[in-house]
CSV table of C-alpha atoms in Angstrom, one decimal:
chain,number,residue,atom,x,y,z
A,1,MET,CA,70.9,-103.9,19.0
A,2,ASN,CA,69.4,-106.8,17.0
A,3,ILE,CA,66.1,-106.3,15.1
A,4,ILE,CA,64.1,-108.5,17.6
A,5,SER,CA,65.1,-106.5,20.7
A,6,HIS,CA,64.7,-103.3,18.8
A,7,ARG,CA,61.1,-104.3,17.8
A,8,LEU,CA,60.4,-105.2,21.4
A,9,LEU,CA,61.7,-101.8,22.5
A,10,THR,CA,59.7,-100.1,19.8
A,11,PHE,CA,56.5,-101.9,20.9
A,12,ILE,CA,57.0,-100.9,24.5
A,13,LEU,CA,57.6,-97.3,23.5
A,14,ILE,CA,54.6,-97.1,21.3
A,15,THR,CA,52.4,-98.7,23.9
A,16,CYS,CA,53.6,-96.2,26.5
A,17,SER,CA,53.0,-93.3,24.0
A,18,LEU,CA,49.5,-94.5,23.5
A,19,TRP,CA,48.8,-93.9,27.2
A,20,LEU,CA,49.7,-90.2,26.5
A,21,VAL,CA,47.1,-90.1,23.7
A,22,ILE,CA,44.1,-91.7,25.3
A,23,PRO,CA,43.1,-88.6,27.4
A,24,SER,CA,43.3,-86.3,24.4
A,25,VAL,CA,41.2,-88.7,22.3
A,26,SER,CA,38.6,-89.0,25.0
A,27,LEU,CA,38.3,-85.2,25.0
A,28,ALA,CA,37.9,-85.3,21.2
A,29,ASP,CA,35.2,-88.0,21.6
A,30,ALA,CA,33.2,-85.6,23.8
A,31,GLU,CA,33.5,-82.9,21.1
A,32,HIS,CA,32.1,-85.2,18.3
A,33,ASP,CA,28.6,-86.2,18.9
A,34,HIS,CA,28.3,-89.6,17.3
A,35,SER,CA,25.9,-91.7,19.4
A,36,HIS,CA,27.5,-95.0,18.1
A,37,GLN,CA,31.0,-94.2,19.2
A,38,HIS,CA,32.7,-95.8,22.2
A,39,GLY,CA,35.9,-94.9,24.0
A,40,ALA,CA,38.8,-93.9,21.7
A,41,HIS,CA,37.0,-94.7,18.5
A,42,VAL,CA,36.4,-91.2,17.0
A,43,HIS,CA,35.3,-90.7,13.4
A,44,GLY,CA,37.6,-88.3,11.5
A,45,VAL,CA,40.4,-88.8,14.0
A,46,GLY,CA,43.5,-91.0,13.7
A,47,VAL,CA,46.4,-91.7,16.0
A,48,LEU,CA,50.0,-91.7,14.6
A,49,ASN,CA,52.9,-92.6,16.9
A,50,TRP,CA,56.4,-92.5,15.7
A,51,ILE,CA,59.8,-93.3,17.2
A,52,MET,CA,63.3,-92.6,15.9
A,53,ASP,CA,66.0,-94.7,17.5
A,54,GLY,CA,69.3,-94.3,15.7
A,55,GLU,CA,68.8,-95.2,12.1
A,56,ILE,CA,65.4,-96.8,12.6
A,57,VAL,CA,62.1,-94.9,12.3
A,58,GLN,CA,59.0,-96.7,13.4
A,59,ILE,CA,55.5,-95.3,12.5
A,60,SER,CA,52.3,-96.7,13.8
A,61,LEU,CA,48.9,-95.5,12.6
A,62,GLN,CA,45.5,-96.4,14.2
A,63,SER,CA,42.2,-95.2,12.7
A,64,PRO,CA,38.6,-96.1,12.5
A,65,ALA,CA,38.0,-97.8,9.2
A,66,ILE,CA,35.4,-95.1,8.2
A,67,ASN,CA,38.2,-92.6,7.9
A,68,MET,CA,39.8,-94.6,5.1
A,69,LEU,CA,36.9,-96.6,3.6
A,70,GLY,CA,33.8,-94.5,4.2
A,71,PHE,CA,32.2,-97.4,6.1
A,72,GLU,CA,33.0,-99.7,9.0
A,73,HIS,CA,31.2,-102.9,8.2
A,74,ALA,CA,32.4,-105.8,6.2
A,75,PRO,CA,32.1,-105.0,2.5
A,76,SER,CA,28.8,-106.2,1.2
A,77,SER,CA,29.0,-105.1,-2.5
A,78,GLU,CA,31.6,-105.2,-5.2
A,79,ASP,CA,31.9,-101.4,-4.9
A,80,GLU,CA,32.7,-101.7,-1.2
A,81,LEU,CA,35.1,-104.5,-1.9
A,82,GLN,CA,36.9,-102.4,-4.4
A,83,HIS,CA,37.2,-99.6,-1.9
A,84,LEU,CA,38.8,-102.0,0.6
A,85,ARG,CA,41.3,-103.2,-2.0
A,86,LEU,CA,42.2,-99.6,-2.9
A,87,MET,CA,42.6,-98.7,0.8
A,88,LEU,CA,45.0,-101.6,1.2
A,89,ASP,CA,46.9,-100.7,-1.9
A,90,ASN,CA,47.2,-97.1,-0.7
A,91,LEU,CA,48.4,-98.1,2.7
A,92,ASN,CA,51.2,-100.1,1.0
A,93,ASP,CA,52.2,-97.2,-1.2
A,94,MET,CA,54.6,-95.1,0.8
A,95,ALA,CA,54.3,-92.1,-1.6
A,96,LYS,CA,50.7,-91.9,-0.4
A,97,ILE,CA,51.5,-92.2,3.3
A,98,VAL,CA,54.7,-90.4,4.2
A,99,GLN,CA,57.4,-88.4,2.6
A,100,PHE,CA,60.8,-87.9,4.3
A,101,THR,CA,62.9,-84.8,3.8
A,102,GLY,CA,66.5,-85.8,4.2
A,103,GLY,CA,67.9,-88.8,6.0
A,104,GLU,CA,67.8,-91.2,3.0
A,105,CYS,CA,65.1,-93.4,4.6
A,106,GLU,CA,64.0,-96.7,3.0
A,107,LEU,CA,61.1,-98.9,4.0
A,108,LEU,CA,62.2,-102.1,5.8
A,109,SER,CA,58.8,-103.6,6.7
A,110,SER,CA,55.2,-102.8,6.9
A,111,ASN,CA,52.2,-104.5,8.5
A,112,ILE,CA,48.6,-103.6,7.7
A,113,THR,CA,45.9,-105.0,10.0
A,114,ASN,CA,42.8,-105.6,7.9
A,115,PRO,CA,39.7,-106.3,10.0
A,116,PHE,CA,37.9,-107.5,6.9
A,117,LYS,CA,40.6,-110.0,5.8
A,118,LYS,CA,38.0,-112.8,5.3
A,119,THR,CA,35.9,-110.6,2.9
A,120,LEU,CA,38.4,-110.0,0.1
A,121,GLN,CA,36.1,-112.0,-2.0
A,122,LEU,CA,32.3,-111.9,-1.9
A,123,ASP,CA,30.0,-114.9,-2.2
A,124,ASN,CA,27.0,-114.3,-4.4
A,125,HIS,CA,24.6,-114.6,-1.4
A,126,GLU,CA,26.5,-112.0,0.6
A,127,GLU,CA,26.0,-109.1,-1.9
A,128,GLY,CA,23.4,-106.7,-0.6
A,129,SER,CA,23.1,-108.3,2.8
A,130,SER,CA,22.3,-106.1,5.8
A,131,ASN,CA,25.3,-104.6,7.5
A,132,GLN,CA,25.9,-104.8,11.2
A,133,VAL,CA,27.1,-101.7,12.9
A,134,ILE,CA,30.6,-102.4,14.1
A,135,HIS,CA,33.6,-100.2,15.0
A,136,ALA,CA,36.3,-101.6,12.8
A,137,GLU,CA,39.8,-100.2,13.3
A,138,ILE,CA,42.7,-100.2,10.8
A,139,THR,CA,46.3,-100.4,12.1
A,140,ALA,CA,49.3,-99.8,9.9
A,141,GLU,CA,52.9,-100.2,11.1
A,142,TYR,CA,55.9,-99.2,9.1
A,143,GLN,CA,59.6,-99.5,9.9
A,144,PHE,CA,62.2,-97.5,8.0
A,145,GLN,CA,66.0,-97.4,8.0
A,146,CYS,CA,67.7,-94.0,7.5
A,147,GLN,CA,71.2,-94.0,6.1
A,148,GLN,CA,71.8,-90.4,7.4
A,149,PRO,CA,69.5,-90.0,10.4
A,150,SER,CA,71.0,-86.7,11.5
A,151,GLN,CA,70.0,-85.3,8.1
A,152,LEU,CA,66.3,-86.2,8.5
A,153,LYS,CA,64.5,-82.9,8.7
A,154,THR,CA,60.7,-83.5,8.3
A,155,ILE,CA,58.2,-86.2,7.8
A,156,ASN,CA,55.2,-85.2,5.6
A,157,ILE,CA,52.1,-87.1,6.6
A,158,LYS,CA,50.2,-87.5,3.3
A,159,LEU,CA,47.2,-89.4,4.8
A,160,PHE,CA,44.9,-86.3,4.4
A,161,ASP,CA,45.5,-86.3,0.6
A,162,THR,CA,45.0,-90.0,0.3
A,163,PHE,CA,42.0,-90.5,2.6
A,164,SER,CA,39.4,-87.8,2.7
A,165,GLY,CA,37.8,-89.1,6.0
A,166,PHE,CA,40.6,-87.7,8.2
A,167,GLU,CA,39.8,-84.4,10.0
A,168,ARG,CA,42.7,-84.7,12.5
A,169,ILE,CA,45.6,-87.0,13.4
A,170,ASP,CA,46.9,-86.9,16.9
A,171,SER,CA,50.6,-87.6,16.8
A,172,GLN,CA,53.0,-88.6,19.6
A,173,TRP,CA,56.7,-89.0,19.0
A,174,ILE,CA,59.9,-90.1,20.7
A,175,VAL,CA,63.2,-89.0,19.2
A,176,ASP,CA,66.6,-89.6,20.8
A,177,GLY,CA,64.9,-90.0,24.3
A,178,LYS,CA,62.8,-86.9,23.9
A,179,GLN,CA,59.1,-87.0,23.5
A,180,GLY,CA,56.3,-84.7,22.3
A,181,GLY,CA,53.2,-84.5,20.3
A,182,ALA,CA,51.4,-82.6,17.5
A,183,THR,CA,47.9,-82.3,16.1
A,184,LEU,CA,47.9,-82.7,12.4
A,185,ASN,CA,45.2,-81.6,9.9
A,186,HIS,CA,44.7,-80.8,6.2
A,187,HIS,CA,46.7,-77.6,6.6
A,188,SER,CA,49.4,-78.7,9.0
A,189,HIS,CA,50.7,-82.2,8.3
A,190,LEU,CA,54.5,-81.8,8.5
A,191,LEU,CA,56.4,-83.4,11.5
A,192,LYS,CA,59.7,-81.7,12.2
A,193,VAL,CA,62.4,-84.1,13.3
A,194,HIS,CA,65.6,-82.1,13.8
């Protein structure tokens, strides 16, 4: 299977998996009383979908920006801008995101969606400006190739150590045509593969 058709298949599988997650996220939304939340945007909660197809492991993370930044508005100070840069650096550092046990997996590609892309530099007149309340989302997608996929035992999700805003991550997975889910937290963040 070529990489383009594999990516299309992966996109379709992740999209289908998200439909499994939406009801559980809606229930979590009812448990968290944040008057400014809408729909699946729940502070403290992220969604991680992962698929293993042969040698390829695809991981997709969606999270409110507040979980990783501590705020959801465009950075309006040098301190907030530095937090944004650090978050992006952390999302591109695999040692701070995931750790594979077995499988000899290497990163093939990553894509981080930054809702504040235009604010990586501040104009002098912007600093200290009032912040609009928005519900910014961060999406990170990673694709790995595993030389020995049958030897992949676990995936340690290190997001709780890297970003203190996560209380829970709802995970859905598809491995060799089977699917399931897990709720991850500070004490339970290991995904068993085989």
